[in-house]
PDB file of N, CA and C in Angstrom:
ATOM      1  N   MET Z   1     217.214  90.253 -54.633  1.00 57.00           N
ATOM      2  CA  MET Z   1     216.294  91.374 -54.830  1.00 57.00           C
ATOM      3  C   MET Z   1     214.888  90.829 -55.048  1.00 57.00           C
ATOM      4  N   THR Z   2     213.947  91.379 -54.326  1.00 76.00           N
ATOM      5  CA  THR Z   2     212.566  90.950 -54.483  1.00 76.00           C
ATOM      6  C   THR Z   2     211.872  91.805 -55.536  1.00 76.00           C
ATOM      7  N   LEU Z   3     210.965  91.204 -56.260  1.00 90.00           N
ATOM      8  CA  LEU Z   3     210.220  91.938 -57.275  1.00 90.00           C
ATOM      9  C   LEU Z   3     208.907  92.490 -56.735  1.00 90.00           C
ATOM     10  N   GLU Z   4     208.613  92.200 -55.476  1.00 90.00           N
ATOM     11  CA  GLU Z   4     207.382  92.700 -54.883  1.00 90.00           C
ATOM     12  C   GLU Z   4     207.593  94.105 -54.351  1.00 90.00           C
ATOM     13  N   LEU Z   5     206.682  95.010 -54.692  1.00 90.00           N
ATOM     14  CA  LEU Z   5     206.742  96.390 -54.214  1.00 90.00           C
ATOM     15  C   LEU Z   5     206.074  96.441 -52.839  1.00 90.00           C
ATOM     16  N   PRO Z   6     206.815  96.834 -51.793  1.00 86.00           N
ATOM     17  CA  PRO Z   6     206.209  96.829 -50.456  1.00 86.00           C
ATOM     18  C   PRO Z   6     205.122  97.892 -50.314  1.00 86.00           C
ATOM     19  N   VAL Z   7     204.113  97.571 -49.526  1.00 84.00           N
ATOM     20  CA  VAL Z   7     203.059  98.536 -49.216  1.00 84.00           C
ATOM     21  C   VAL Z   7     203.579  99.521 -48.178  1.00 84.00           C
ATOM     22  N   ILE Z   8     204.302  98.994 -47.178  1.00 84.00           N
ATOM     23  CA  ILE Z   8     204.865  99.841 -46.128  1.00 84.00           C
ATOM     24  C   ILE Z   8     206.385  99.681 -46.157  1.00 84.00           C
ATOM     25  N   PRO Z   9     207.093 100.680 -46.678  1.00 88.00           N
ATOM     26  CA  PRO Z   9     208.554 100.600 -46.740  1.00 88.00           C
ATOM     27  C   PRO Z   9     209.195 100.675 -45.359  1.00 88.00           C
ATOM     28  N   LYS Z  10     210.446 100.259 -45.288  1.00 88.00           N
ATOM     29  CA  LYS Z  10     211.227 100.387 -44.063  1.00 88.00           C
ATOM     30  C   LYS Z  10     211.514 101.868 -43.812  1.00 88.00           C
ATOM     31  N   PRO Z  11     211.778 102.269 -42.564  1.00 88.00           N
ATOM     32  CA  PRO Z  11     212.096 103.677 -42.288  1.00 88.00           C
ATOM     33  C   PRO Z  11     213.230 104.191 -43.178  1.00 88.00           C
ATOM     34  N   GLY Z  12     212.968 105.324 -43.825  1.00 87.00           N
ATOM     35  CA  GLY Z  12     213.961 105.946 -44.692  1.00 87.00           C
ATOM     36  C   GLY Z  12     213.916 105.474 -46.132  1.00 87.00           C
ATOM     37  N   GLU Z  13     213.122 104.454 -46.405  1.00 90.00           N
ATOM     38  CA  GLU Z  13     213.033 103.920 -47.756  1.00 90.00           C
ATOM     39  C   GLU Z  13     211.946 104.676 -48.522  1.00 90.00           C
ATOM     40  N   VAL Z  14     212.257 105.061 -49.761  1.00 90.00           N
ATOM     41  CA  VAL Z  14     211.304 105.801 -50.595  1.00 90.00           C
ATOM     42  C   VAL Z  14     211.210 105.117 -51.961  1.00 90.00           C
ATOM     43  N   PHE Z  15     209.991 104.951 -52.419  1.00 92.00           N
ATOM     44  CA  PHE Z  15     209.752 104.392 -53.746  1.00 92.00           C
ATOM     45  C   PHE Z  15     208.987 105.412 -54.576  1.00 92.00           C
ATOM     46  N   LEU Z  16     209.218 105.405 -55.869  1.00 95.00           N
ATOM     47  CA  LEU Z  16     208.405 106.160 -56.808  1.00 95.00           C
ATOM     48  C   LEU Z  16     208.054 105.175 -57.908  1.00 95.00           C
ATOM     49  N   ALA Z  17     206.749 104.955 -58.093  1.00 96.00           N
ATOM     50  CA  ALA Z  17     206.320 103.936 -59.046  1.00 96.00           C
ATOM     51  C   ALA Z  17     205.007 104.350 -59.700  1.00 96.00           C
ATOM     52  N   VAL Z  18     204.748 103.748 -60.858  1.00 97.00           N
ATOM     53  CA  VAL Z  18     203.488 103.945 -61.564  1.00 97.00           C
ATOM     54  C   VAL Z  18     202.815 102.584 -61.680  1.00 97.00           C
ATOM     55  N   GLU Z  19     201.568 102.521 -61.249  1.00 97.00           N
ATOM     56  CA  GLU Z  19     200.809 101.282 -61.361  1.00 97.00           C
ATOM     57  C   GLU Z  19     200.328 101.139 -62.799  1.00 97.00           C
ATOM     58  N   LEU Z  20     201.036 100.333 -63.557  1.00 97.00           N
ATOM     59  CA  LEU Z  20     200.754 100.197 -64.992  1.00 97.00           C
ATOM     60  C   LEU Z  20     199.346  99.681 -65.248  1.00 97.00           C
ATOM     61  N   THR Z  21     198.849  98.843 -64.364  1.00 92.00           N
ATOM     62  CA  THR Z  21     197.524  98.259 -64.546  1.00 92.00           C
ATOM     63  C   THR Z  21     196.407  99.247 -64.204  1.00 92.00           C
ATOM     64  N   ALA Z  22     196.750 100.444 -63.703  1.00 96.00           N
ATOM     65  CA  ALA Z  22     195.737 101.446 -63.353  1.00 96.00           C
ATOM     66  C   ALA Z  22     195.734 102.641 -64.300  1.00 96.00           C
ATOM     67  N   VAL Z  23     196.758 102.779 -65.143  1.00 98.00           N
ATOM     68  CA  VAL Z  23     196.832 103.924 -66.063  1.00 98.00           C
ATOM     69  C   VAL Z  23     195.718 103.785 -67.094  1.00 98.00           C
ATOM     70  N   GLU Z  24     194.953 104.869 -67.289  1.00 97.00           N
ATOM     71  CA  GLU Z  24     193.790 104.825 -68.175  1.00 97.00           C
ATOM     72  C   GLU Z  24     194.015 105.534 -69.506  1.00 97.00           C
ATOM     73  N   ASN Z  25     194.981 106.459 -69.574  1.00 98.00           N
ATOM     74  CA  ASN Z  25     195.118 107.254 -70.793  1.00 98.00           C
ATOM     75  C   ASN Z  25     196.167 106.707 -71.770  1.00 98.00           C
ATOM     76  N   MET Z  26     196.799 105.562 -71.445  1.00 97.00           N
ATOM     77  CA  MET Z  26     197.760 104.936 -72.345  1.00 97.00           C
ATOM     78  C   MET Z  26     197.797 103.449 -72.034  1.00 97.00           C
ATOM     79  N   ASN Z  27     198.315 102.674 -72.996  1.00 97.00           N
ATOM     80  CA  ASN Z  27     198.516 101.263 -72.690  1.00 97.00           C
ATOM     81  C   ASN Z  27     199.872 101.095 -71.998  1.00 97.00           C
ATOM     82  N   VAL Z  28     200.196  99.879 -71.598  1.00 96.00           N
ATOM     83  CA  VAL Z  28     201.423  99.627 -70.838  1.00 96.00           C
ATOM     84  C   VAL Z  28     202.657 100.025 -71.642  1.00 96.00           C
ATOM     85  N   ALA Z  29     202.712  99.635 -72.912  1.00 97.00           N
ATOM     86  CA  ALA Z  29     203.886  99.947 -73.739  1.00 97.00           C
ATOM     87  C   ALA Z  29     204.070 101.458 -73.881  1.00 97.00           C
ATOM     88  N   GLU Z  30     202.970 102.189 -74.098  1.00 97.00           N
ATOM     89  CA  GLU Z  30     203.058 103.650 -74.226  1.00 97.00           C
ATOM     90  C   GLU Z  30     203.513 104.287 -72.912  1.00 97.00           C
ATOM     91  N   THR Z  31     203.020 103.762 -71.795  1.00 97.00           N
ATOM     92  CA  THR Z  31     203.407 104.300 -70.485  1.00 97.00           C
ATOM     93  C   THR Z  31     204.899 104.091 -70.246  1.00 97.00           C
ATOM     94  N   LEU Z  32     205.385 102.885 -70.513  1.00 97.00           N
ATOM     95  CA  LEU Z  32     206.814 102.603 -70.313  1.00 97.00           C
ATOM     96  C   LEU Z  32     207.674 103.482 -71.210  1.00 97.00           C
ATOM     97  N   LYS Z  33     207.250 103.684 -72.470  1.00 97.00           N
ATOM     98  CA  LYS Z  33     208.014 104.544 -73.390  1.00 97.00           C
ATOM     99  C   LYS Z  33     208.045 105.976 -72.876  1.00 97.00           C
ATOM    100  N   LEU Z  34     206.902 106.474 -72.414  1.00 97.00           N
ATOM    101  CA  LEU Z  34     206.836 107.829 -71.856  1.00 97.00           C
ATOM    102  C   LEU Z  34     207.790 107.971 -70.679  1.00 97.00           C
ATOM    103  N   LEU Z  35     207.788 106.993 -69.779  1.00 97.00           N
ATOM    104  CA  LEU Z  35     208.657 107.051 -68.605  1.00 97.00           C
ATOM    105  C   LEU Z  35     210.127 107.051 -69.013  1.00 97.00           C
ATOM    106  N   GLU Z  36     210.475 106.250 -70.017  1.00 97.00           N
ATOM    107  CA  GLU Z  36     211.853 106.245 -70.523  1.00 97.00           C
ATOM    108  C   GLU Z  36     212.197 107.592 -71.149  1.00 97.00           C
ATOM    109  N   ASP Z  37     211.244 108.161 -71.898  1.00 97.00           N
ATOM    110  CA  ASP Z  37     211.464 109.474 -72.523  1.00 97.00           C
ATOM    111  C   ASP Z  37     211.638 110.570 -71.469  1.00 97.00           C
ATOM    112  N   MET Z  38     211.062 110.357 -70.287  1.00 97.00           N
ATOM    113  CA  MET Z  38     211.205 111.324 -69.188  1.00 97.00           C
ATOM    114  C   MET Z  38     212.525 111.135 -68.435  1.00 97.00           C
ATOM    115  N   GLY Z  39     213.320 110.144 -68.839  1.00 97.00           N
ATOM    116  CA  GLY Z  39     214.625 109.934 -68.227  1.00 97.00           C
ATOM    117  C   GLY Z  39     214.686 108.831 -67.184  1.00 97.00           C
ATOM    118  N   TYR Z  40     213.587 108.125 -66.991  1.00 97.00           N
ATOM    119  CA  TYR Z  40     213.575 107.031 -66.027  1.00 97.00           C
ATOM    120  C   TYR Z  40     214.026 105.739 -66.696  1.00 97.00           C
ATOM    121  N   ASN Z  41     214.462 104.804 -65.870  1.00 97.00           N
ATOM    122  CA  ASN Z  41     214.806 103.465 -66.327  1.00 97.00           C
ATOM    123  C   ASN Z  41     213.912 102.504 -65.548  1.00 97.00           C
ATOM    124  N   PRO Z  42     212.627 102.395 -65.970  1.00 97.00           N
ATOM    125  CA  PRO Z  42     211.669 101.640 -65.160  1.00 97.00           C
ATOM    126  C   PRO Z  42     211.991 100.146 -65.090  1.00 97.00           C
ATOM    127  N   THR Z  43     211.785  99.586 -63.900  1.00 96.00           N
ATOM    128  CA  THR Z  43     211.876  98.147 -63.718  1.00 96.00           C
ATOM    129  C   THR Z  43     210.524  97.670 -63.202  1.00 96.00           C
ATOM    130  N   LEU Z  44     210.133  96.477 -63.575  1.00 96.00           N
ATOM    131  CA  LEU Z  44     208.808  95.983 -63.221  1.00 96.00           C
ATOM    132  C   LEU Z  44     208.784  95.396 -61.813  1.00 96.00           C
ATOM    133  N   ARG Z  45     207.718  95.722 -61.101  1.00 95.00           N
ATOM    134  CA  ARG Z  45     207.456  95.198 -59.768  1.00 95.00           C
ATOM    135  C   ARG Z  45     205.971  94.839 -59.707  1.00 95.00           C
ATOM    136  N   TYR Z  46     205.587  94.108 -58.672  1.00 95.00           N
ATOM    137  CA  TYR Z  46     204.180  93.735 -58.532  1.00 95.00           C
ATOM    138  C   TYR Z  46     203.755  93.824 -57.073  1.00 95.00           C
ATOM    139  N   ARG Z  47     202.433  93.860 -56.888  1.00 92.00           N
ATOM    140  CA  ARG Z  47     201.813  93.692 -55.573  1.00 92.00           C
ATOM    141  C   ARG Z  47     200.655  92.728 -55.757  1.00 92.00           C
ATOM    142  N   GLN Z  48     200.586  91.751 -54.865  1.00 90.00           N
ATOM    143  CA  GLN Z  48     199.449  90.837 -54.890  1.00 90.00           C
ATOM    144  C   GLN Z  48     198.600  91.127 -53.678  1.00 90.00           C
ATOM    145  N   ILE Z  49     197.315  91.364 -53.914  1.00 84.00           N
ATOM    146  CA  ILE Z  49     196.430  91.666 -52.799  1.00 84.00           C
ATOM    147  C   ILE Z  49     195.741  90.378 -52.345  1.00 84.00           C
ATOM    148  N   PRO Z  50     195.195  90.380 -51.123  1.00 86.00           N
ATOM    149  CA  PRO Z  50     194.670  89.133 -50.550  1.00 86.00           C
ATOM    150  C   PRO Z  50     193.666  88.388 -51.436  1.00 86.00           C
ATOM    151  N   ASP Z  51     192.882  89.092 -52.247  1.00 90.00           N
ATOM    152  CA  ASP Z  51     191.900  88.373 -53.070  1.00 90.00           C
ATOM    153  C   ASP Z  51     192.545  87.696 -54.279  1.00 90.00           C
ATOM    154  N   GLY Z  52     193.892  87.847 -54.412  1.00 89.00           N
ATOM    155  CA  GLY Z  52     194.599  87.155 -55.485  1.00 89.00           C
ATOM    156  C   GLY Z  52     194.917  88.019 -56.691  1.00 89.00           C
ATOM    157  N   ARG Z  53     194.294  89.200 -56.792  1.00 91.00           N
ATOM    158  CA  ARG Z  53     194.595  90.070 -57.927  1.00 91.00           C
ATOM    159  C   ARG Z  53     196.021  90.596 -57.837  1.00 91.00           C
ATOM    160  N   ILE Z  54     196.593  90.864 -58.993  1.00 93.00           N
ATOM    161  CA  ILE Z  54     197.970  91.360 -59.046  1.00 93.00           C
ATOM    162  C   ILE Z  54     197.980  92.698 -59.767  1.00 93.00           C
ATOM    163  N   SER Z  55     198.698  93.655 -59.198  1.00 94.00           N
ATOM    164  CA  SER Z  55     198.941  94.942 -59.849  1.00 94.00           C
ATOM    165  C   SER Z  55     200.400  94.964 -60.272  1.00 94.00           C
ATOM    166  N   VAL Z  56     200.640  95.500 -61.466  1.00 96.00           N
ATOM    167  CA  VAL Z  56     201.999  95.585 -61.999  1.00 96.00           C
ATOM    168  C   VAL Z  56     202.427  97.049 -61.997  1.00 96.00           C
ATOM    169  N   TYR Z  57     203.642  97.286 -61.505  1.00 97.00           N
ATOM    170  CA  TYR Z  57     204.175  98.639 -61.351  1.00 97.00           C
ATOM    171  C   TYR Z  57     205.449  98.817 -62.146  1.00 97.00           C
ATOM    172  N   ALA Z  58     205.674 100.049 -62.603  1.00 97.00           N
ATOM    173  CA  ALA Z  58     206.970 100.459 -63.140  1.00 97.00           C
ATOM    174  C   ALA Z  58     207.664 101.194 -62.016  1.00 97.00           C
ATOM    175  N   LEU Z  59     208.711 100.593 -61.458  1.00 96.00           N
ATOM    176  CA  LEU Z  59     209.466 101.229 -60.383  1.00 96.00           C
ATOM    177  C   LEU Z  59     210.447 102.213 -61.003  1.00 96.00           C
ATOM    178  N   LEU Z  60     210.330 103.478 -60.594  1.00 97.00           N
ATOM    179  CA  LEU Z  60     211.158 104.536 -61.175  1.00 97.00           C
ATOM    180  C   LEU Z  60     212.323 104.909 -60.264  1.00 97.00           C
ATOM    181  N   ARG Z  61     212.070 104.901 -58.966  1.00 94.00           N
ATOM    182  CA  ARG Z  61     213.137 105.238 -58.006  1.00 94.00           C
ATOM    183  C   ARG Z  61     212.948 104.425 -56.748  1.00 94.00           C
ATOM    184  N   HIS Z  62     214.058 104.054 -56.145  1.00 92.00           N
ATOM    185  CA  HIS Z  62     214.063 103.391 -54.841  1.00 92.00           C
ATOM    186  C   HIS Z  62     215.290 103.920 -54.128  1.00 92.00           C
ATOM    187  N   GLU Z  63     215.061 104.673 -53.070  1.00 91.00           N
ATOM    188  CA  GLU Z  63     216.156 105.336 -52.369  1.00 91.00           C
ATOM    189  C   GLU Z  63     216.036 105.113 -50.875  1.00 91.00           C
ATOM    190  N   ASN Z  64     217.146 105.316 -50.206  1.00 90.00           N
ATOM    191  CA  ASN Z  64     217.165 105.336 -48.742  1.00 90.00           C
ATOM    192  C   ASN Z  64     217.630 106.719 -48.313  1.00 90.00           C
ATOM    193  N   VAL Z  65     216.794 107.397 -47.537  1.00 86.00           N
ATOM    194  CA  VAL Z  65     217.129 108.739 -47.064  1.00 86.00           C
ATOM    195  C   VAL Z  65     216.869 108.811 -45.560  1.00 86.00           C
ATOM    196  N   ASN Z  66     217.318 109.873 -44.953  1.00 82.00           N
ATOM    197  CA  ASN Z  66     217.094 110.083 -43.524  1.00 82.00           C
ATOM    198  C   ASN Z  66     215.582 110.165 -43.276  1.00 82.00           C
ATOM    199  N   PRO Z  67     215.020 109.292 -42.428  1.00 76.00           N
ATOM    200  CA  PRO Z  67     213.567 109.312 -42.190  1.00 76.00           C
ATOM    201  C   PRO Z  67     213.045 110.657 -41.706  1.00 76.00           C
ATOM    202  N   GLU Z  68     213.884 111.427 -40.991  1.00 77.00           N
ATOM    203  CA  GLU Z  68     213.424 112.734 -40.513  1.00 77.00           C
ATOM    204  C   GLU Z  68     213.158 113.681 -41.675  1.00 77.00           C
ATOM    205  N   ILE Z  69     213.919 113.552 -42.760  1.00 73.00           N
ATOM    206  CA  ILE Z  69     213.708 114.395 -43.942  1.00 73.00           C
ATOM    207  C   ILE Z  69     212.325 114.133 -44.529  1.00 73.00           C
ATOM    208  N   LEU Z  70     211.887 112.889 -44.490  1.00 74.00           N
ATOM    209  CA  LEU Z  70     210.614 112.520 -45.110  1.00 74.00           C
ATOM    210  C   LEU Z  70     209.407 113.041 -44.352  1.00 74.00           C
ATOM    211  N   GLN Z  71     209.556 113.287 -43.061  1.00 72.00           N
ATOM    212  CA  GLN Z  71     208.395 113.679 -42.267  1.00 72.00           C
ATOM    213  C   GLN Z  71     207.848 115.053 -42.637  1.00 72.00           C
ATOM    214  N   ASN Z  72     208.712 115.994 -42.913  1.00 70.00           N
ATOM    215  CA  ASN Z  72     208.248 117.365 -43.129  1.00 70.00           C
ATOM    216  C   ASN Z  72     208.664 117.922 -44.474  1.00 70.00           C
ATOM    217  N   SER Z  73     208.806 117.052 -45.463  1.00 74.00           N
ATOM    218  CA  SER Z  73     209.241 117.577 -46.752  1.00 74.00           C
ATOM    219  C   SER Z  73     208.380 117.048 -47.881  1.00 74.00           C
ATOM    220  N   ASP Z  74     208.502 117.706 -48.993  1.00 81.00           N
ATOM    221  CA  ASP Z  74     207.804 117.320 -50.209  1.00 81.00           C
ATOM    222  C   ASP Z  74     208.795 116.531 -51.070  1.00 81.00           C
ATOM    223  N   TYR Z  75     209.387 115.496 -50.488  1.00 82.00           N
ATOM    224  CA  TYR Z  75     210.431 114.728 -51.165  1.00 82.00           C
ATOM    225  C   TYR Z  75     209.875 114.131 -52.455  1.00 82.00           C
ATOM    226  N   LEU Z  76     210.572 114.341 -53.564  1.00 87.00           N
ATOM    227  CA  LEU Z  76     210.173 113.910 -54.915  1.00 87.00           C
ATOM    228  C   LEU Z  76     208.937 114.641 -55.433  1.00 87.00           C
ATOM    229  N   GLY Z  77     208.557 115.730 -54.785  1.00 88.00           N
ATOM    230  CA  GLY Z  77     207.345 116.462 -55.164  1.00 88.00           C
ATOM    231  C   GLY Z  77     207.322 116.906 -56.613  1.00 88.00           C
ATOM    232  N   GLU Z  78     208.439 117.454 -57.106  1.00 91.00           N
ATOM    233  CA  GLU Z  78     208.482 117.915 -58.503  1.00 91.00           C
ATOM    234  C   GLU Z  78     208.288 116.751 -59.465  1.00 91.00           C
ATOM    235  N   GLN Z  79     208.892 115.607 -59.154  1.00 93.00           N
ATOM    236  CA  GLN Z  79     208.740 114.452 -60.030  1.00 93.00           C
ATOM    237  C   GLN Z  79     207.312 113.921 -59.994  1.00 93.00           C
ATOM    238  N   LEU Z  80     206.709 113.915 -58.818  1.00 92.00           N
ATOM    239  CA  LEU Z  80     205.318 113.495 -58.705  1.00 92.00           C
ATOM    240  C   LEU Z  80     204.409 114.410 -59.527  1.00 92.00           C
ATOM    241  N   ASP Z  81     204.651 115.716 -59.442  1.00 94.00           N
ATOM    242  CA  ASP Z  81     203.846 116.679 -60.201  1.00 94.00           C
ATOM    243  C   ASP Z  81     204.002 116.464 -61.706  1.00 94.00           C
ATOM    244  N   ALA Z  82     205.250 116.250 -62.163  1.00 95.00           N
ATOM    245  CA  ALA Z  82     205.508 116.052 -63.589  1.00 95.00           C
ATOM    246  C   ALA Z  82     204.815 114.785 -64.089  1.00 95.00           C
ATOM    247  N   LEU Z  83     204.836 113.740 -63.297  1.00 97.00           N
ATOM    248  CA  LEU Z  83     204.167 112.495 -63.696  1.00 97.00           C
ATOM    249  C   LEU Z  83     202.649 112.686 -63.727  1.00 97.00           C
ATOM    250  N   ALA Z  84     202.114 113.426 -62.757  1.00 96.00           N
ATOM    251  CA  ALA Z  84     200.663 113.636 -62.679  1.00 96.00           C
ATOM    252  C   ALA Z  84     200.143 114.442 -63.872  1.00 96.00           C
ATOM    253  N   GLU Z  85     201.028 115.206 -64.521  1.00 96.00           N
ATOM    254  CA  GLU Z  85     200.605 115.970 -65.701  1.00 96.00           C
ATOM    255  C   GLU Z  85     200.371 115.075 -66.911  1.00 96.00           C
ATOM    256  N   VAL Z  86     200.985 113.895 -66.950  1.00 97.00           N
ATOM    257  CA  VAL Z  86     200.898 113.052 -68.145  1.00 97.00           C
ATOM    258  C   VAL Z  86     200.248 111.696 -67.906  1.00 97.00           C
ATOM    259  N   ILE Z  87     200.094 111.299 -66.665  1.00 97.00           N
ATOM    260  CA  ILE Z  87     199.517 109.987 -66.359  1.00 97.00           C
ATOM    261  C   ILE Z  87     198.166 110.180 -65.680  1.00 97.00           C
ATOM    262  N   GLN Z  88     197.161 109.501 -66.235  1.00 97.00           N
ATOM    263  CA  GLN Z  88     195.807 109.586 -65.692  1.00 97.00           C
ATOM    264  C   GLN Z  88     195.326 108.187 -65.346  1.00 97.00           C
ATOM    265  N   PRO Z  89     194.680 107.997 -64.215  1.00 97.00           N
ATOM    266  CA  PRO Z  89     194.480 108.970 -63.149  1.00 97.00           C
ATOM    267  C   PRO Z  89     195.759 109.172 -62.344  1.00 97.00           C
ATOM    268  N   ALA Z  90     195.845 110.293 -61.674  1.00 94.00           N
ATOM    269  CA  ALA Z  90     197.047 110.609 -60.901  1.00 94.00           C
ATOM    270  C   ALA Z  90     197.287 109.604 -59.778  1.00 94.00           C
ATOM    271  N   ASP Z  91     196.218 108.943 -59.305  1.00 94.00           N
ATOM    272  CA  ASP Z  91     196.454 107.973 -58.225  1.00 94.00           C
ATOM    273  C   ASP Z  91     197.071 106.664 -58.718  1.00 94.00           C
ATOM    274  N   ALA Z  92     197.366 106.571 -60.023  1.00 97.00           N
ATOM    275  CA  ALA Z  92     198.159 105.444 -60.533  1.00 97.00           C
ATOM    276  C   ALA Z  92     199.628 105.631 -60.145  1.00 97.00           C
ATOM    277  N   ILE Z  93     199.972 106.847 -59.724  1.00 96.00           N
ATOM    278  CA  ILE Z  93     201.338 107.164 -59.292  1.00 96.00           C
ATOM    279  C   ILE Z  93     201.404 106.951 -57.789  1.00 96.00           C
ATOM    280  N   THR Z  94     202.402 106.230 -57.342  1.00 93.00           N
ATOM    281  CA  THR Z  94     202.535 105.970 -55.913  1.00 93.00           C
ATOM    282  C   THR Z  94     203.952 106.264 -55.455  1.00 93.00           C
ATOM    283  N   SER Z  95     204.056 106.786 -54.251  1.00 90.00           N
ATOM    284  CA  SER Z  95     205.371 107.061 -53.679  1.00 90.00           C
ATOM    285  C   SER Z  95     205.357 106.713 -52.197  1.00 90.00           C
ATOM    286  N   PRO Z  96     205.287 105.394 -51.889  1.00 87.00           N
ATOM    287  CA  PRO Z  96     205.325 105.029 -50.477  1.00 87.00           C
ATOM    288  C   PRO Z  96     206.673 105.369 -49.864  1.00 87.00           C
ATOM    289  N   ARG Z  97     206.635 105.833 -48.644  1.00 84.00           N
ATOM    290  CA  ARG Z  97     207.870 106.216 -47.951  1.00 84.00           C
ATOM    291  C   ARG Z  97     207.821 105.725 -46.523  1.00 84.00           C
ATOM    292  N   GLY Z  98     208.957 105.272 -46.061  1.00 84.00           N
ATOM    293  CA  GLY Z  98     209.051 104.759 -44.698  1.00 84.00           C
ATOM    294  C   GLY Z  98     209.367 105.883 -43.735  1.00 84.00           C
ATOM    295  N   ILE Z  99     208.332 106.359 -43.055  1.00 78.00           N
ATOM    296  CA  ILE Z  99     208.505 107.458 -42.103  1.00 78.00           C
ATOM    297  C   ILE Z  99     208.511 106.858 -40.708  1.00 78.00           C
ATOM    298  N   SER Z 100     209.513 107.200 -39.934  1.00 68.00           N
ATOM    299  CA  SER Z 100     209.597 106.689 -38.561  1.00 68.00           C
ATOM    300  C   SER Z 100     208.444 107.242 -37.743  1.00 68.00           C
ATOM    301  N   SER Z 101     208.026 106.481 -36.768  1.00 57.00           N
ATOM    302  CA  SER Z 101     206.975 106.964 -35.880  1.00 57.00           C
ATOM    303  C   SER Z 101     207.570 108.036 -34.954  1.00 57.00           C
ATOM    304  N   ALA Z 102     206.716 108.829 -34.377  1.00 46.00           N
ATOM    305  CA  ALA Z 102     207.178 109.907 -33.494  1.00 46.00           C
ATOM    306  C   ALA Z 102     207.978 109.346 -32.327  1.00 46.00           C
ATOM    307  N   LYS Z 103     207.623 108.153 -31.869  1.00 44.00           N
ATOM    308  CA  LYS Z 103     208.338 107.552 -30.734  1.00 44.00           C
ATOM    309  C   LYS Z 103     209.823 107.343 -31.057  1.00 44.00           C
ATOM    310  N   THR Z 104     210.100 106.877 -32.275  1.00 41.00           N
ATOM    311  CA  THR Z 104     211.495 106.576 -32.605  1.00 41.00           C
ATOM    312  C   THR Z 104     212.320 107.850 -32.796  1.00 41.00           C
ATOM    313  N   LEU Z 105     211.653 108.989 -33.015  1.00 40.00           N
ATOM    314  CA  LEU Z 105     212.369 110.236 -33.210  1.00 40.00           C
ATOM    315  C   LEU Z 105     212.527 111.032 -31.911  1.00 40.00           C
ATOM    316  N   ALA Z 106     211.742 110.666 -30.907  1.00 39.00           N
ATOM    317  CA  ALA Z 106     211.786 111.414 -29.651  1.00 39.00           C
ATOM    318  C   ALA Z 106     213.118 111.177 -28.938  1.00 39.00           C
ATOM    319  N   PRO Z 107     213.685 112.241 -28.318  1.00 42.00           N
ATOM    320  CA  PRO Z 107     214.942 112.045 -27.592  1.00 42.00           C
ATOM    321  C   PRO Z 107     214.745 111.114 -26.393  1.00 42.00           C
ATOM    322  N   VAL Z 108     215.759 110.384 -26.065  1.00 37.00           N
ATOM    323  CA  VAL Z 108     215.656 109.403 -24.974  1.00 37.00           C
ATOM    324  C   VAL Z 108     216.008 110.059 -23.661  1.00 37.00           C
TER     325      VAL Z 108
END
């Protein structure tokens, strides 16, 4: 298992994570406690960007679903909304999803 959070997931792969290093209204310990109180079992992940900086994430969900479902749905929308009510800024919350390109979905 890799501890790196992918920027572009594989088709059908969905992540729900909070960038702990970007949360402004709580410290890391408070954020993790809040996430646990919300019923999550966060695990730590990271992303390293080309300039060498590292962002640390609390991974809340990692699932594999039908890529077609992801194209036209608000998958995990309620959970994203609930997190956005308590975590500031809301863009500290990320949910990358692997959506197939239109070519791969087109009939042959």
